[in-house]
PDB file of C-alpha atoms and ligand atoms in Angstrom:
ATOM      1  CA  UNK A  15       9.104  21.379 -11.951  1.00 84.00           C
ATOM      2  CA  UNK A  16       5.490  21.580 -10.865  1.00 96.00           C
ATOM      3  CA  UNK A  17       3.966  24.986 -10.215  1.00 97.00           C
ATOM      4  CA  UNK A  18       0.663  26.339  -8.884  1.00 98.00           C
ATOM      5  CA  UNK A  19       0.046  27.796 -12.320  1.00 98.00           C
ATOM      6  CA  UNK A  20       0.523  24.400 -13.986  1.00 98.00           C
ATOM      7  CA  UNK A  21      -1.846  22.790 -11.473  1.00 98.00           C
ATOM      8  CA  UNK A  22      -4.488  25.443 -12.140  1.00 98.00           C
ATOM      9  CA  UNK A  23      -4.172  25.086 -15.912  1.00 98.00           C
ATOM     10  CA  UNK A  24      -4.249  21.298 -15.815  1.00 98.00           C
ATOM     11  CA  UNK A  25      -7.367  21.181 -13.650  1.00 98.00           C
ATOM     12  CA  UNK A  26      -9.033  23.721 -15.912  1.00 98.00           C
ATOM     13  CA  UNK A  27      -8.178  21.651 -18.993  1.00 98.00           C
ATOM     14  CA  UNK A  28      -9.627  18.513 -17.386  1.00 98.00           C
ATOM     15  CA  UNK A  29     -12.739  20.448 -16.352  1.00 98.00           C
ATOM     16  CA  UNK A  30     -13.239  21.791 -19.859  1.00 98.00           C
ATOM     17  CA  UNK A  31     -12.632  18.406 -21.517  1.00 98.00           C
ATOM     18  CA  UNK A  32     -15.167  16.760 -19.201  1.00 98.00           C
ATOM     19  CA  UNK A  33     -18.029  18.207 -21.213  1.00 98.00           C
ATOM     20  CA  UNK A  34     -17.095  15.808 -24.035  1.00 98.00           C
ATOM     21  CA  UNK A  35     -17.318  12.711 -21.877  1.00 99.00           C
ATOM     22  CA  UNK A  36     -19.546  10.061 -23.389  1.00 99.00           C
ATOM     23  CA  UNK A  37     -21.062   8.488 -20.296  1.00 98.00           C
ATOM     24  CA  UNK A  38     -24.729   7.754 -21.037  1.00 98.00           C
ATOM     25  CA  UNK A  39     -24.677   4.516 -19.003  1.00 98.00           C
ATOM     26  CA  UNK A  40     -22.875   5.436 -15.798  1.00 98.00           C
ATOM     27  CA  UNK A  41     -23.792   9.125 -15.986  1.00 98.00           C
ATOM     28  CA  UNK A  42     -20.380   9.716 -14.424  1.00 98.00           C
ATOM     29  CA  UNK A  43     -18.494  12.018 -16.786  1.00 98.00           C
ATOM     30  CA  UNK A  44     -14.747  12.179 -16.260  1.00 98.00           C
ATOM     31  CA  UNK A  45     -12.247  14.645 -17.703  1.00 98.00           C
ATOM     32  CA  UNK A  46      -8.497  14.148 -17.551  1.00 99.00           C
ATOM     33  CA  UNK A  47      -5.584  16.356 -18.584  1.00 98.00           C
ATOM     34  CA  UNK A  48      -2.003  15.168 -18.818  1.00 98.00           C
ATOM     35  CA  UNK A  49       0.990  17.512 -18.771  1.00 98.00           C
ATOM     36  CA  UNK A  50       3.981  16.234 -20.743  1.00 98.00           C
ATOM     37  CA  UNK A  51       7.592  17.116 -19.993  1.00 98.00           C
ATOM     38  CA  UNK A  52       7.547  19.019 -23.285  1.00 97.00           C
ATOM     39  CA  UNK A  53       4.954  21.358 -21.739  1.00 97.00           C
ATOM     40  CA  UNK A  54       1.937  20.244 -23.764  1.00 98.00           C
ATOM     41  CA  UNK A  55      -1.415  19.271 -22.304  1.00 98.00           C
ATOM     42  CA  UNK A  56      -3.310  16.239 -23.644  1.00 99.00           C
ATOM     43  CA  UNK A  57      -6.880  15.825 -22.499  1.00 98.00           C
ATOM     44  CA  UNK A  58      -9.172  12.830 -22.417  1.00 98.00           C
ATOM     45  CA  UNK A  59     -12.666  11.793 -21.407  1.00 99.00           C
ATOM     46  CA  UNK A  60     -14.334   8.514 -20.613  1.00 99.00           C
ATOM     47  CA  UNK A  61     -15.946   6.949 -23.661  1.00 99.00           C
ATOM     48  CA  UNK A  62     -18.537   4.337 -22.784  1.00 99.00           C
ATOM     49  CA  UNK A  63     -20.167   1.774 -25.040  1.00 98.00           C
ATOM     50  CA  UNK A  64     -23.427  -0.178 -25.182  1.00 98.00           C
ATOM     51  CA  UNK A  65     -21.192  -3.251 -24.861  1.00 98.00           C
ATOM     52  CA  UNK A  66     -20.170  -2.003 -21.410  1.00 98.00           C
ATOM     53  CA  UNK A  67     -16.665  -3.483 -20.958  1.00 98.00           C
ATOM     54  CA  UNK A  68     -15.403  -1.956 -24.182  1.00 98.00           C
ATOM     55  CA  UNK A  69     -15.613   1.580 -22.814  1.00 98.00           C
ATOM     56  CA  UNK A  70     -12.473   3.351 -21.660  1.00 98.00           C
ATOM     57  CA  UNK A  71     -11.532   5.750 -18.885  1.00 99.00           C
ATOM     58  CA  UNK A  72     -10.571   9.382 -19.371  1.00 99.00           C
ATOM     59  CA  UNK A  73      -7.038   8.885 -18.024  1.00 99.00           C
ATOM     60  CA  UNK A  74      -6.151   6.193 -20.538  1.00 99.00           C
ATOM     61  CA  UNK A  75      -7.547   8.250 -23.411  1.00 99.00           C
ATOM     62  CA  UNK A  76      -5.298  11.141 -22.352  1.00 99.00           C
ATOM     63  CA  UNK A  77      -2.209   8.923 -22.045  1.00 99.00           C
ATOM     64  CA  UNK A  78      -2.840   7.160 -25.354  1.00 99.00           C
ATOM     65  CA  UNK A  79      -3.422  10.439 -27.157  1.00 98.00           C
ATOM     66  CA  UNK A  80      -0.137  11.808 -25.814  1.00 98.00           C
ATOM     67  CA  UNK A  81       1.913   8.690 -26.528  1.00 98.00           C
ATOM     68  CA  UNK A  82       0.470   8.442 -30.030  1.00 98.00           C
ATOM     69  CA  UNK A  83       1.846  11.920 -30.626  1.00 98.00           C
ATOM     70  CA  UNK A  84       5.351  10.991 -29.507  1.00 98.00           C
ATOM     71  CA  UNK A  85       5.235  11.867 -25.794  1.00 98.00           C
ATOM     72  CA  UNK A  86       6.715   9.538 -23.176  1.00 98.00           C
ATOM     73  CA  UNK A  87       7.472  11.702 -20.169  1.00 98.00           C
ATOM     74  CA  UNK A  88       4.780  13.149 -18.006  1.00 98.00           C
ATOM     75  CA  UNK A  89       4.801  15.587 -15.135  1.00 98.00           C
ATOM     76  CA  UNK A  90       1.233  15.346 -13.907  1.00 98.00           C
ATOM     77  CA  UNK A  91      -2.295  14.258 -14.663  1.00 99.00           C
ATOM     78  CA  UNK A  92      -5.426  15.987 -13.388  1.00 98.00           C
ATOM     79  CA  UNK A  93      -8.701  14.095 -13.159  1.00 98.00           C
ATOM     80  CA  UNK A  94     -12.005  15.901 -12.713  1.00 98.00           C
ATOM     81  CA  UNK A  95     -15.177  14.100 -11.666  1.00 98.00           C
ATOM     82  CA  UNK A  96     -18.289  15.032  -9.687  1.00 98.00           C
ATOM     83  CA  UNK A  97     -16.687  14.060  -6.432  1.00 97.00           C
ATOM     84  CA  UNK A  98     -12.922  13.649  -6.826  1.00 96.00           C
ATOM     85  CA  UNK A  99     -13.106   9.947  -7.746  1.00 97.00           C
ATOM     86  CA  UNK A 100      -9.811   8.090  -8.036  1.00 97.00           C
ATOM     87  CA  UNK A 101      -8.267   6.390 -11.125  1.00 98.00           C
ATOM     88  CA  UNK A 102      -9.049   2.697 -11.588  1.00 98.00           C
ATOM     89  CA  UNK A 103      -6.342   0.030 -11.401  1.00 98.00           C
ATOM     90  CA  UNK A 104      -5.912  -0.229 -15.158  1.00 98.00           C
ATOM     91  CA  UNK A 105      -5.337   3.518 -15.480  1.00 98.00           C
ATOM     92  CA  UNK A 106      -2.865   3.427 -12.584  1.00 98.00           C
ATOM     93  CA  UNK A 107      -0.912   0.713 -14.406  1.00 98.00           C
ATOM     94  CA  UNK A 108      -0.933   2.629 -17.701  1.00 98.00           C
ATOM     95  CA  UNK A 109       0.276   5.848 -16.049  1.00 98.00           C
ATOM     96  CA  UNK A 110       2.985   3.898 -14.149  1.00 98.00           C
ATOM     97  CA  UNK A 111       4.467   2.629 -17.421  1.00 98.00           C
ATOM     98  CA  UNK A 112       5.893   6.068 -18.174  1.00 98.00           C
ATOM     99  CA  UNK A 113       7.320   6.910 -14.747  1.00 97.00           C
ATOM    100  CA  UNK A 114       6.566   6.487 -11.093  1.00 98.00           C
ATOM    101  CA  UNK A 115       6.924  10.149 -10.191  1.00 98.00           C
ATOM    102  CA  UNK A 116       3.972  11.433 -12.200  1.00 98.00           C
ATOM    103  CA  UNK A 117       1.798  13.616  -9.996  1.00 98.00           C
ATOM    104  CA  UNK A 118      -1.898  12.770  -9.825  1.00 98.00           C
ATOM    105  CA  UNK A 119      -4.340  15.541  -8.945  1.00 98.00           C
ATOM    106  CA  UNK A 120      -7.943  14.625  -8.237  1.00 98.00           C
ATOM    107  CA  UNK A 121     -10.458  17.449  -8.331  1.00 98.00           C
ATOM    108  CA  UNK A 122     -14.211  17.803  -8.070  1.00 98.00           C
ATOM    109  CA  UNK A 123     -16.530  19.441 -10.595  1.00 97.00           C
ATOM    110  CA  UNK A 124     -15.759  22.870  -9.119  1.00 97.00           C
ATOM    111  CA  UNK A 125     -12.052  22.269  -9.664  1.00 97.00           C
ATOM    112  CA  UNK A 126     -11.349  21.928  -5.943  1.00 98.00           C
ATOM    113  CA  UNK A 127      -8.423  19.603  -5.260  1.00 98.00           C
ATOM    114  CA  UNK A 128      -9.545  16.542  -3.314  1.00 98.00           C
ATOM    115  CA  UNK A 129      -6.175  14.783  -3.381  1.00 98.00           C
ATOM    116  CA  UNK A 130      -2.722  15.386  -4.801  1.00 98.00           C
ATOM    117  CA  UNK A 131      -0.370  12.430  -4.776  1.00 98.00           C
ATOM    118  CA  UNK A 132       1.958  10.484  -7.063  1.00 98.00           C
ATOM    119  CA  UNK A 133       1.285   7.454  -9.228  1.00 98.00           C
ATOM    120  CA  UNK A 134       3.723   5.388  -7.130  1.00 98.00           C
ATOM    121  CA  UNK A 135       1.624   6.179  -4.051  1.00 98.00           C
ATOM    122  CA  UNK A 136      -1.529   5.109  -5.879  1.00 98.00           C
ATOM    123  CA  UNK A 137       0.010   1.936  -7.304  1.00 98.00           C
ATOM    124  CA  UNK A 138       2.832   0.580  -5.161  1.00 98.00           C
ATOM    125  CA  UNK A 139       4.559  -2.386  -6.761  1.00 96.00           C
ATOM    126  CA  UNK A 140       3.421  -1.661 -10.312  1.00 96.00           C
ATOM    127  CA  UNK A 141       4.551  -4.147 -12.929  1.00 96.00           C
ATOM    128  CA  UNK A 142       7.346  -2.354 -14.754  1.00 94.00           C
ATOM    129  CA  UNK A 143       9.043  -2.621 -18.142  1.00 91.00           C
ATOM    130  CA  UNK A 144      12.184  -3.730 -16.219  1.00 92.00           C
ATOM    131  CA  UNK A 145      10.354  -6.854 -15.080  1.00 94.00           C
ATOM    132  CA  UNK A 146      10.323  -8.171 -18.609  1.00 96.00           C
ATOM    133  CA  UNK A 147      13.401  -9.973 -19.927  1.00 93.00           C
ATOM    134  CA  UNK A 148      15.554  -7.769 -22.206  1.00 79.00           C
TER     135      UNK A 148
HETATM  136  N1  THU B  20     -13.899   6.348 -15.038  1.00 52.15           N
HETATM  137  C1  THU B  20     -12.912   7.136 -15.554  1.00 52.15           C
HETATM  138  O1  THU B  20     -12.971   7.561 -16.715  1.00 52.15           O
HETATM  139  N2  THU B  20     -11.884   7.444 -14.751  1.00 52.15           N
HETATM  140  C2  THU B  20     -11.813   7.169 -13.432  1.00 52.15           C
HETATM  141  O2  THU B  20     -10.887   7.595 -12.769  1.00 52.15           O
HETATM  142  C3  THU B  20     -12.878   6.347 -12.806  1.00 52.15           C
HETATM  143  C4  THU B  20     -13.870   5.778 -13.718  1.00 52.15           C
HETATM  144  C5  THU B  20     -15.076   6.101 -15.874  1.00 52.15           C
HETATM  145  C6  THU B  20     -15.304   4.707 -16.352  1.00 52.15           C
HETATM  146  C7  THU B  20     -16.798   4.739 -16.601  1.00 52.15           C
HETATM  147  O3  THU B  20     -17.051   5.335 -17.861  1.00 52.15           O
HETATM  148  C8  THU B  20     -17.336   5.657 -15.529  1.00 52.15           C
HETATM  149  O4  THU B  20     -16.232   6.443 -15.127  1.00 52.15           O
HETATM  150  C9  THU B  20     -17.936   4.964 -14.345  1.00 52.15           C
HETATM  151  O5  THU B  20     -17.100   3.969 -13.886  1.00 52.15           O
END
């Protein structure tokens, strides 16, 4: 179940996390917050690096934090940027791994929703665990 209250809380968590983004190169801080089926919120920020390609997006940090604490089912992820920017392809693939129904909420720095959709809408035809033998 996905409620207005959950949406509000998730966006707020992503907004608050965003202050910890380490984005000295792009100057594009991103905050993400992931709601697990167990009701917990895991946040994440983008962490850039002087060796540019080794940086990582906020969404993947949030997913990896949650999974490394035993979570595998997710209701929704909120992503807060300056302008409601959308998750990159790699993050879409990582979110898809754990279910195609996960809701994706994109909000701007003021917390205004720019888009609410699902991960399957954002990444049709994702490569799935079922595609691998056994
Ligand atoms: N970035 C994210 O963290 N999430 C997104 O949804 C889009 C892009 C980061 C990667 C990089 O640190 C910066 O934003 C600019 O691309």
